[in-house]
């Protein structure tokens, strides 16, 4: 089993690396298809398209997918609930509200947008958990889903209010663009700090990947094993929220990846997070890169990434839910 | 002798190189966002692309240069019908992605001013000069038209276009100065989806409000604290409270004449002063409405004054004005008459 999982992870890593390399080479410049790196030597516009646009876009896409996949697995494990993802717990709505506030009141300053997205994304998660504990109806799974829906609705109402107040000629357009999610206009602007936050968060989660299994245990069982469960849960959740909020502060909302990727990872490698966490990381990265590559090469129109991932996510989710457990 | 020939040839080559570089004139333009861009004038190819281009897409074709050197996407509220009337040799842009636009190797890219933060910065990264246009206010028109003239090497043409707009503004202002009692005017956008319509009024700072005020009307929607940033929906109760003397109905996607007939048949509307006195009008429109911040706003201003105060504006010959305006785009008289003037006068197609 361990040997099989290692092989699967190696294959996933191989697919991820191939996707990453292909993503750098494929695009619409100078024509639809692969770019010849040698041809860039005497093409100053081509060099800028490649180094200033395509490279940051691919990096953000890979990090976004990895962050969404990994955080989805952490949320589902910690809350012992297969139906939660960053979208279901209000994190993406919270981050969206933060970004909308940054756009409307702080002129879209990328630093402030990122700070507010992370701050409100984190607040939304803790509000969801806090209110789930206050609900006296149903089991933990149902309570968390209910409370996540309520908090999402609350932050969603805040976004609607801001959209109403936003200037239709510039701010509204920017908010809508953000809500649909996309990598089409990614540059290096604001990206270095996102790279640092996401990579540090992912490294932390990767290092504690086997302990994530234990975070689903109840307090008494965990204490008997000598685990400071509250502290470790908090650290894992903070790392997951930071990674997702930082990446989405630039890309906007890209839905469903955080929900379906952990299911795919568990199908492939089992529930042990030692294997399913790195698998979620890789599958998330592969999925976002494939969706983005497909759109930017096959379609002449830049369709927001969030729309495509939602379509694919819903179909995969239905198939997974309908499939017999192995 | 041989040395003399060589020296003479070298001198000649040096002189030729000096003069040829002098002919490739480089100019610096400060665009509407206050950014400085430097480009060779006139550029060989200009691409106008991006989002929200409805108000900026037509102005480049008021210059002779635009028809052979400016490539744009087609479309808009009229499905590209007006754009198709302009005889141009540049291809239609079907792929507006940054990489595809860069692959066209244009000498300049034109984008809408307020798309800089979410799209423009990526286009700027290509290193191709990017000029932003706004065309949202009359003041913006002066900056943007002058900049287009400078970029295209047609500064005289830009001055002529601006003089055309200034003449209209001055003419209307002279007439408005004679008005003692301004008419209470309501401009509403009739917006219909799946058979259900909504009525919306524009923000105070937008061109529609400016047009009604300049034409001598008193915009009734100014004082109720509306959303300052987008069209605000109003209900019949509010309209009845305003009880305007004149109602101007805008419809961007369908015939406003039909919208007027719909409103007149609604219960309660016959009690409004404007409806009782036959003072409810479809806003001037041919293929596109004249109220928005497109180059047609001059026609919209003339139309509004003639509609509000026909006794003051009897010198305005609207058909002649339509002909004059569309000639800026190089359209022939026949094309203008058949595709624009006749459409403006066409009877509404009412569904029984």
XYZ file of C-alpha atoms in Angstrom:
678
model
C 0.000 0.000 0.000
C 2.776 2.403 1.059
C 4.752 1.457 -2.033
C 1.672 1.998 -4.233
C 1.015 5.378 -2.695
C 4.604 6.465 -3.211
C 4.349 5.455 -6.846
C 1.055 7.342 -7.235
C 2.548 10.436 -5.621
C 5.586 10.221 -7.886
C 3.314 9.959 -10.922
C 1.276 12.943 -9.686
C 4.468 14.933 -9.172
C 5.556 14.024 -12.687
C 2.196 15.119 -14.143
C 2.357 18.342 -12.144
C 5.858 19.153 -13.395
C 4.899 18.374 -16.993
C 1.823 20.614 -16.646
C 3.982 23.355 -15.168
C 6.522 23.232 -17.984
C 3.825 23.036 -20.667
C 2.032 25.980 -19.057
C 5.105 28.149 -19.518
C 5.414 27.159 -23.144
C 1.794 27.177 -24.302
C -0.219 30.310 -25.086
C -1.399 32.698 -27.773
C 1.925 34.460 -28.465
C 3.218 34.714 -31.135
C 0.407 32.413 -32.299
C -1.767 29.789 -30.645
C 0.443 26.903 -29.531
C 3.944 26.445 -28.181
C 6.444 29.250 -27.979
C 10.027 28.709 -29.132
C 12.194 30.102 -26.347
C 14.984 30.677 -28.844
C 12.725 32.966 -30.858
C 12.474 35.287 -27.836
C 16.115 36.304 -28.129
C 15.393 38.918 -30.773
C 11.815 39.685 -29.738
C 11.601 42.286 -26.951
C 7.758 42.158 -26.859
C 7.866 38.365 -26.719
C 10.331 38.501 -23.840
C 8.022 40.794 -21.860
C 4.957 38.690 -22.655
C 6.806 35.608 -21.448
C 8.642 36.906 -18.388
C 6.226 39.610 -17.192
C 2.884 37.972 -17.991
C 3.047 34.257 -18.644
C 5.547 33.311 -15.928
C 3.693 35.108 -13.082
C 0.353 33.766 -14.368
C 1.561 30.162 -14.304
C 3.186 30.585 -10.894
C 0.007 32.058 -9.414
C -2.121 29.351 -11.046
C 0.035 26.561 -9.626
C 0.137 28.113 -6.141
C -3.597 28.828 -6.179
C -4.459 25.230 -7.053
C -2.054 23.859 -4.456
C -3.372 26.199 -1.774
C -7.018 25.429 -2.531
C -6.481 21.663 -2.663
C -4.413 21.512 0.509
C -6.598 23.841 2.550
C -9.683 21.922 1.433
C -8.171 18.708 2.796
C -7.179 20.400 6.066
C -10.677 21.848 6.544
C -12.382 18.550 5.770
C -10.090 16.637 8.118
C -10.048 19.087 11.015
C -13.806 19.575 10.943
C -14.362 15.901 10.212
C -16.695 16.966 7.464
C -16.368 15.978 3.792
C -18.686 18.749 2.655
C -16.580 21.703 3.689
C -14.125 23.665 1.634
C -13.010 27.240 1.855
C -16.214 28.206 0.014
C -18.473 26.291 2.384
C -16.901 27.786 5.517
C -17.280 31.394 4.415
C -13.531 31.870 3.888
C -13.828 32.806 0.214
C -16.810 35.092 0.891
C -14.872 36.710 3.733
C -11.805 37.167 1.552
C -14.071 38.573 -1.194
C -15.573 41.111 1.174
C -12.064 42.102 2.264
C -11.008 42.553 -1.355
C -14.182 44.534 -2.154
C -13.510 46.862 0.804
C -9.953 47.313 -0.470
C -11.238 48.139 -3.968
C -13.953 50.575 -2.854
C -12.280 52.363 0.072
C -8.551 51.973 -0.606
C -8.414 52.438 -4.356
C -7.560 48.772 -4.950
C -4.131 49.045 -3.325
C -2.816 45.455 -3.730
C -1.194 45.359 -0.274
C -4.369 46.505 1.468
C -6.539 44.203 -0.656
C -4.352 41.244 0.355
C -4.296 42.228 4.011
C -8.081 42.652 4.154
C -8.702 39.457 2.186
C -6.587 37.432 4.606
C -8.052 39.197 7.665
C -11.690 38.760 6.723
C -11.134 35.257 5.323
C -9.742 34.210 8.698
C -12.531 36.007 10.580
C -15.145 34.213 8.478
C -13.680 30.810 9.317
C -13.646 31.472 13.050
C -17.130 32.965 12.937
C -18.379 29.824 11.163
C -16.816 27.517 13.758
C -17.960 29.705 16.645
C -21.567 29.843 15.465
C -21.578 26.103 14.674
C -20.832 25.493 18.348
C -23.818 27.661 19.311
C -26.293 25.787 17.138
C -28.331 23.257 19.121
C -29.548 21.232 16.215
C -28.155 18.212 14.373
C -24.670 16.714 14.397
C -21.352 18.542 13.943
C -21.280 18.018 10.151
C -24.714 19.538 9.649
C -24.083 22.340 12.139
C -20.863 23.379 10.449
C -22.433 23.345 6.995
C -25.384 25.369 8.302
C -23.228 27.889 10.095
C -20.851 28.168 7.116
C -23.859 28.929 4.882
C -25.091 31.579 7.293
C -21.692 33.286 7.569
C -21.248 33.089 3.783
C -24.652 34.744 3.374
C -23.699 37.450 5.862
C -20.465 38.285 4.041
C -22.292 37.924 0.724
C -24.761 40.589 1.845
C -21.813 42.837 2.698
C -20.438 42.320 -0.814
C -23.850 43.174 -2.339
C -23.983 46.371 -0.297
C -20.510 47.359 -1.437
C -21.407 46.569 -5.051
C -24.381 48.886 -4.728
C -22.140 51.623 -3.371
C -19.296 51.005 -5.824
C -18.701 53.275 -8.770
C -20.269 51.463 -11.731
C -17.608 52.813 -14.047
C -14.554 51.382 -12.318
C -14.950 49.848 -8.846
C -17.971 47.678 -9.674
C -16.159 46.303 -12.689
C -13.122 45.465 -10.526
C -15.262 43.765 -7.845
C -17.143 41.677 -10.410
C -13.887 40.680 -12.060
C -12.591 39.596 -8.660
C -15.751 37.658 -7.787
C -15.563 35.673 -11.021
C -11.912 34.825 -10.445
C -9.265 34.691 -13.133
C -5.589 34.756 -13.915
C -5.873 36.608 -17.224
C -4.288 39.859 -16.121
C -1.768 38.536 -13.597
C 1.528 40.400 -13.404
C 4.326 40.441 -10.850
C 2.439 43.199 -9.022
C 1.695 41.919 -5.525
C 2.833 38.401 -6.433
C 6.136 38.088 -4.490
C 4.426 38.436 -1.097
C 1.750 35.931 -2.156
C 4.471 33.473 -3.198
C 6.117 33.829 0.214
C 2.875 33.419 2.214
C 1.570 30.480 0.173
C 4.878 28.601 0.074
C 5.524 29.056 3.818
C 1.974 27.917 4.623
C 2.255 24.902 2.337
C 5.664 23.941 3.727
C 4.233 24.066 7.253
C 1.236 21.909 6.272
C 3.462 19.476 4.399
C 5.696 19.114 7.451
C 2.758 18.358 9.757
C 0.912 16.298 7.164
C 0.814 13.092 9.216
C -0.342 14.973 12.342
C -3.298 16.402 10.413
C -4.839 12.911 10.800
C -4.919 13.450 14.544
C -6.589 16.854 14.364
C -9.941 15.187 13.746
C -9.760 13.432 17.094
C -11.804 14.683 20.003
C -10.100 16.607 22.780
C -9.865 13.741 25.286
C -8.449 11.187 22.848
C -5.941 13.676 21.511
C -4.829 14.667 25.027
C -4.317 11.035 25.939
C -1.926 10.822 22.991
C -0.032 13.878 24.250
C -1.216 16.234 21.528
C -2.011 19.892 22.159
C -5.013 19.584 19.920
C -6.336 23.168 20.098
C -2.969 24.728 19.350
C -2.224 22.371 16.473
C -5.693 22.791 14.971
C -5.302 26.540 15.150
C -1.895 26.442 13.471
C -3.107 24.149 10.692
C -6.255 26.187 10.073
C -4.312 29.452 10.101
C -1.832 28.091 7.555
C -4.695 26.863 5.340
C -6.589 30.156 5.528
C -3.461 32.236 4.933
C -2.563 30.210 1.839
C -6.062 30.420 0.328
C -6.669 34.067 1.178
C -3.271 35.190 -0.110
C -3.670 33.367 -3.434
C -7.296 34.449 -3.960
C -6.456 38.058 -3.103
C -4.827 38.170 -6.560
C -6.860 35.627 -8.507
C -10.342 36.305 -7.142
C -12.718 33.505 -6.215
C -12.018 30.185 -7.889
C -14.645 27.808 -6.612
C -14.984 24.061 -6.138
C -11.281 23.140 -6.296
C -11.073 23.103 -2.487
C -14.082 20.816 -2.241
C -13.437 18.203 -4.925
C -9.642 17.876 -4.839
C -9.482 16.309 -1.326
C -12.100 13.745 -2.424
C -10.041 12.884 -5.501
C -6.892 12.618 -3.377
C -8.577 10.295 -0.871
C -9.930 8.126 -3.701
C -6.441 7.750 -5.070
C -4.391 7.408 -1.885
C -6.739 6.718 0.999
C -7.675 8.874 3.986
C -4.208 9.028 5.572
C -3.233 12.679 5.288
C 0.454 11.769 5.073
C -0.305 10.824 1.487
C -3.578 12.588 0.703
C -2.247 16.032 1.682
C 0.641 16.102 -0.812
C -1.711 14.499 -3.330
C -4.265 17.299 -2.771
C -1.501 19.824 -3.256
C -0.444 18.297 -6.570
C -3.942 17.550 -7.922
C -5.075 21.101 -7.066
C -2.105 22.549 -8.932
C -2.663 20.246 -11.924
C -6.387 21.028 -12.101
C -5.981 24.813 -12.049
C -3.128 24.747 -14.568
C -5.054 22.477 -16.945
C -8.213 24.639 -16.708
C -6.259 27.850 -17.220
C -4.161 26.469 -20.080
C -7.258 25.131 -21.793
C -9.040 28.450 -21.589
C -6.215 30.704 -22.645
C -5.278 28.584 -25.634
C -8.586 27.171 -26.859
C -10.742 30.246 -26.337
C -10.079 33.604 -27.951
C -12.066 35.192 -25.151
C -10.599 35.239 -21.650
C -13.289 33.301 -19.744
C -12.865 33.749 -15.979
C -11.225 30.709 -14.412
C -13.856 30.540 -11.647
C -16.575 29.792 -14.200
C -14.708 26.819 -15.677
C -13.683 25.353 -12.317
C -17.294 25.615 -11.152
C -18.520 23.662 -14.186
C -15.875 20.975 -13.795
C -16.184 20.952 -10.007
C -19.921 20.338 -10.022
C -19.636 17.478 -12.533
C -16.767 15.801 -10.658
C -18.553 16.276 -7.333
C -21.719 14.598 -8.627
C -19.681 11.718 -10.068
C -17.757 11.285 -6.815
C -20.871 11.362 -4.687
C -22.578 8.863 -6.982
C -19.604 6.500 -7.223
C -19.508 3.407 -5.045
C -16.884 3.563 -2.286
C -13.837 1.396 -2.889
C 40.080 61.452 -56.491
C 39.091 58.089 -55.075
C 39.424 59.352 -51.477
C 37.275 62.369 -52.348
C 34.548 60.083 -53.727
C 34.579 57.941 -50.606
C 34.414 60.991 -48.328
C 31.588 62.461 -50.397
C 29.643 59.193 -50.213
C 30.143 58.992 -46.447
C 28.919 62.578 -46.030
C 25.865 61.828 -48.153
C 25.008 58.703 -46.157
C 25.407 60.605 -42.859
C 23.104 63.375 -44.079
C 20.494 60.877 -45.277
C 20.513 59.024 -41.969
C 20.174 62.302 -40.048
C 17.201 63.441 -42.128
C 15.460 60.072 -42.136
C 15.590 59.898 -38.331
C 14.247 63.425 -38.204
C 11.207 62.362 -40.269
C 10.374 59.513 -37.855
C 8.930 61.985 -35.396
C 8.569 60.914 -31.826
C 5.994 62.567 -29.574
C 5.074 62.450 -25.908
C 1.418 62.426 -24.880
C -0.067 62.841 -21.419
C -3.167 60.654 -21.391
C -6.382 61.113 -19.405
C -4.843 59.283 -16.406
C -1.882 61.667 -16.389
C 0.534 59.019 -17.696
C 3.176 60.065 -20.199
C 3.611 57.874 -23.255
C 6.120 58.297 -26.044
C 5.539 56.936 -29.528
C 6.502 57.361 -33.139
C 3.911 59.424 -34.978
C 1.922 58.279 -36.790
C 2.008 54.692 -35.501
C 1.579 51.967 -38.093
C -0.989 49.939 -36.140
C -3.116 50.836 -33.125
C -5.248 48.253 -31.320
C -8.251 49.402 -29.301
C -9.236 46.565 -27.021
C -10.113 45.500 -23.461
C -13.380 45.781 -21.601
C -16.008 48.530 -21.346
C -15.000 50.040 -24.677
C -18.513 51.168 -25.726
C -17.813 54.881 -25.197
C -14.302 54.938 -26.686
C -14.553 52.616 -29.643
C -15.953 55.082 -32.198
C -13.936 58.274 -31.700
C -10.750 57.002 -33.444
C -12.799 56.631 -36.638
C -13.593 60.345 -36.647
C -9.991 60.676 -37.864
C -8.916 59.705 -41.377
C -6.032 57.747 -39.832
C -8.343 55.449 -37.877
C -9.892 53.696 -40.859
C -6.603 52.184 -42.043
C -4.620 51.855 -38.843
C -6.940 51.269 -35.859
C -8.113 47.719 -35.234
C -10.979 47.146 -32.788
C -13.472 44.524 -31.799
C -16.990 45.064 -33.099
C -20.195 44.742 -31.157
C -21.875 46.996 -28.634
C -25.469 47.859 -27.864
C -26.432 47.766 -31.568
C -24.630 44.473 -32.241
C -21.958 46.222 -34.300
C -24.381 47.691 -36.888
C -22.894 51.190 -36.762
C -19.346 49.905 -36.750
C -20.132 47.936 -39.909
C -21.097 51.159 -41.721
C -17.576 52.570 -41.393
C -15.381 51.621 -44.322
C -12.145 50.458 -42.768
C -9.292 48.255 -43.876
C -8.136 47.023 -40.465
C -9.186 43.569 -39.265
C -11.759 42.961 -36.544
C -10.193 41.957 -33.221
C -11.705 38.659 -32.168
C -9.044 37.750 -29.621
C -8.469 40.545 -27.140
C -6.189 38.595 -24.787
C -2.923 40.287 -23.866
C -0.779 37.693 -25.633
C -2.830 37.809 -28.835
C -2.793 41.616 -28.925
C 0.968 41.648 -28.285
C 1.406 39.149 -31.126
C -0.112 41.712 -33.502
C 2.894 43.911 -32.638
C 0.889 47.160 -32.576
C 2.679 50.450 -32.019
C 0.065 51.547 -29.508
C -2.753 49.985 -27.488
C -5.831 51.998 -26.477
C -7.850 50.983 -23.414
C -10.740 52.378 -21.369
C -9.432 54.526 -18.536
C -11.061 52.703 -15.651
C -9.858 49.240 -16.651
C -6.219 50.041 -15.832
C -6.078 48.318 -12.454
C -7.552 44.971 -13.443
C -6.497 44.684 -17.088
C -4.447 47.651 -18.251
C -1.414 46.914 -16.118
C -1.014 43.580 -17.879
C -1.118 45.282 -21.293
C 1.449 47.824 -20.066
C 3.788 44.946 -19.160
C 4.189 44.141 -22.870
C 6.217 47.329 -23.262
C 3.912 48.555 -26.033
C 2.764 52.144 -25.330
C -0.747 52.114 -23.795
C -2.980 55.178 -24.010
C -6.123 55.352 -21.892
C -9.269 57.149 -23.058
C -12.241 58.120 -20.896
C -14.864 60.083 -22.900
C -17.067 60.143 -19.790
C -17.518 63.922 -19.496
C -17.386 66.876 -21.847
C -14.085 67.874 -20.238
C -12.689 64.381 -20.911
C -13.666 64.773 -24.579
C -11.348 67.748 -24.908
C -8.390 65.817 -23.484
C -9.091 62.535 -25.285
C -9.807 63.955 -28.750
C -6.711 66.161 -28.540
C -4.619 63.131 -27.535
C -5.968 61.026 -30.397
C -5.137 63.869 -32.807
C -1.605 64.047 -31.459
C -1.095 60.282 -31.606
C -2.450 60.011 -35.142
C -0.574 63.081 -36.401
C -3.913 64.815 -37.072
C -3.923 67.648 -34.582
C -5.796 69.958 -36.949
C -8.551 67.395 -37.318
C -8.754 67.116 -33.521
C -9.162 70.898 -33.277
C -11.948 70.774 -35.873
C -13.795 68.020 -33.988
C -13.519 69.920 -30.718
C -14.672 73.109 -32.433
C -17.735 71.186 -33.662
C -18.649 70.189 -30.091
C -17.855 73.655 -28.712
C -20.158 75.255 -31.292
C -23.035 73.007 -30.184
C -22.401 73.722 -26.498
C -22.258 77.474 -27.136
C -25.401 77.470 -29.293
C -27.351 75.545 -26.671
C -25.987 77.739 -23.855
C -27.131 80.881 -25.685
C -30.650 79.482 -25.980
C -30.679 78.301 -22.373
C -29.715 81.775 -21.167
C -33.140 82.990 -22.339
C -35.045 80.490 -20.183
C -36.630 82.062 -17.116
C -38.519 79.062 -15.782
C -36.754 75.746 -16.239
C -39.014 72.763 -16.938
C -39.065 69.945 -14.374
C -37.552 67.132 -16.444
C -37.212 63.410 -15.786
C -34.831 61.267 -17.830
C -35.438 57.554 -17.221
C -33.822 54.471 -18.628
C -36.388 51.790 -19.528
C -34.624 48.514 -18.838
C -36.529 45.340 -19.704
C -35.744 41.714 -18.862
C -38.111 38.823 -19.583
C -41.096 41.121 -20.019
C -40.521 42.886 -16.710
C -39.244 46.436 -16.880
C -37.441 48.706 -14.443
C -37.082 52.476 -14.608
C -33.753 53.955 -13.642
C -32.378 57.462 -13.275
C -28.730 58.411 -13.826
C -26.287 59.653 -11.171
C -26.019 63.425 -10.795
C -22.406 63.471 -12.020
C -23.070 61.637 -15.274
C -23.381 63.102 -18.750
C -27.160 62.535 -18.944
C -27.750 64.944 -16.060
C -25.320 67.438 -17.600
C -27.160 67.244 -20.945
C -30.574 67.954 -19.375
C -29.183 70.883 -17.370
C -27.283 72.392 -20.289
C -30.387 72.101 -22.459
C -32.316 74.190 -19.916
C -34.148 71.464 -18.002
C -34.362 70.994 -14.258
C -33.442 67.352 -13.538
C -35.944 66.280 -10.880
C -33.801 63.360 -9.700
C -30.967 65.561 -8.453
C -32.102 66.072 -4.876
C -33.069 62.684 -3.488
C -29.680 61.261 -2.545
C -29.405 58.637 -5.261
C -26.560 56.199 -5.706
C -23.755 58.420 -6.943
C -22.130 55.695 -8.977
C -24.683 53.903 -11.118
C -28.234 54.069 -12.478
C -30.753 53.932 -9.596
C -34.096 52.193 -9.898
C -37.121 54.327 -9.059
C -40.751 53.290 -8.704
C -43.936 54.950 -9.930
C -44.643 56.407 -6.481
C -41.439 58.448 -6.673
C -42.135 59.488 -10.262
C -45.666 60.608 -9.249
C -44.176 62.608 -6.363
C -41.852 64.374 -8.802
C -44.703 64.814 -11.307
C -42.330 66.130 -13.992
C -43.409 68.432 -16.795
C -41.365 66.475 -19.345
C -40.310 62.813 -19.361
C -37.500 61.584 -21.621
C -37.303 57.798 -22.005
C -34.010 56.121 -22.896
C -33.773 52.523 -24.070
C -30.329 51.224 -25.034
C -31.311 47.805 -26.308
C -34.764 48.319 -27.855
C -36.876 51.027 -29.449
C -37.578 53.796 -26.886
C -40.694 54.744 -28.891
C -42.190 51.374 -27.916
C -41.132 51.963 -24.295
C -42.998 55.286 -24.280
C -46.172 53.611 -25.539
C -45.801 50.933 -22.842
C -45.485 53.527 -20.095
C -48.432 55.578 -21.372
C -50.648 52.515 -21.158
C -49.655 51.702 -17.573
C -52.276 52.448 -14.909
C -51.709 55.772 -13.195
C -49.348 57.182 -15.796
C -52.199 59.084 -17.496
C -52.469 61.164 -14.298
C -48.926 62.503 -14.615
C -48.658 66.083 -15.890
C -46.121 65.139 -18.571
C -48.331 62.351 -19.952
C -51.533 64.425 -19.782
C -49.873 67.179 -21.775
C -48.191 64.866 -24.275
C -44.730 65.700 -22.965
C -43.342 62.158 -22.735
C -40.750 61.463 -25.435
C -38.476 58.652 -26.567
C -34.901 59.957 -26.278
C -33.239 60.541 -29.634
C -31.764 57.363 -31.043
C -30.752 56.017 -34.433
C -28.803 52.783 -34.165
C -27.550 53.935 -30.754
C -28.967 56.245 -28.125
C -27.759 59.853 -28.125
C -27.765 60.369 -24.354
C -24.755 58.277 -23.394
C -21.115 59.268 -23.333
C -20.543 58.221 -26.948
C -19.560 60.815 -29.590
C -23.329 61.301 -30.192
C -23.755 63.406 -27.062
C -23.717 66.574 -29.215
C -26.788 65.285 -31.048
C -28.311 64.357 -27.687
C -27.803 67.884 -26.386
C -29.385 69.483 -29.456
C -32.271 66.991 -29.399
C -32.943 67.590 -25.688
C -33.108 71.352 -26.073
C -35.343 71.146 -29.122
C -37.638 68.721 -27.276
C -37.816 70.805 -24.095
C -37.987 74.229 -25.722
C -38.995 73.932 -29.381
C -39.807 77.661 -29.488
C -36.196 78.544 -28.582
C -34.523 75.914 -30.703
C -36.384 76.328 -33.978
C -33.051 77.005 -35.676
C -31.956 73.416 -34.994
C -32.444 71.250 -38.081
C -31.941 67.833 -36.548
C -31.722 65.922 -39.842
C -28.998 68.295 -41.001
C -27.229 67.877 -37.662
C -27.329 64.069 -37.957
C -25.906 64.348 -41.477
C -23.177 66.711 -40.285
C -22.223 64.549 -37.306
C -21.897 61.259 -39.160
C -19.843 62.858 -41.890
C -17.027 62.961 -39.309
C -16.897 59.187 -39.785
C -16.581 59.516 -43.556
C -20.058 58.111 -44.224
C -21.761 59.099 -47.474
C -25.008 61.081 -47.445
C -26.905 58.062 -48.791
C -25.601 55.761 -46.062
C -26.432 58.308 -43.359
C -29.939 58.893 -44.721
C -30.818 55.212 -45.117
C -29.165 53.785 -42.011
C -29.381 56.562 -39.459
C -31.798 59.399 -40.282
C -34.514 57.035 -41.510
C -34.021 54.826 -38.445
C -34.355 57.868 -36.180
C -37.677 58.786 -37.828
C -38.971 55.199 -38.137
C -42.387 54.384 -36.692
C -42.324 52.182 -33.590
C -42.998 48.515 -34.186
C -45.676 47.859 -31.588
C -46.569 44.307 -30.667
C -50.383 43.968 -30.691
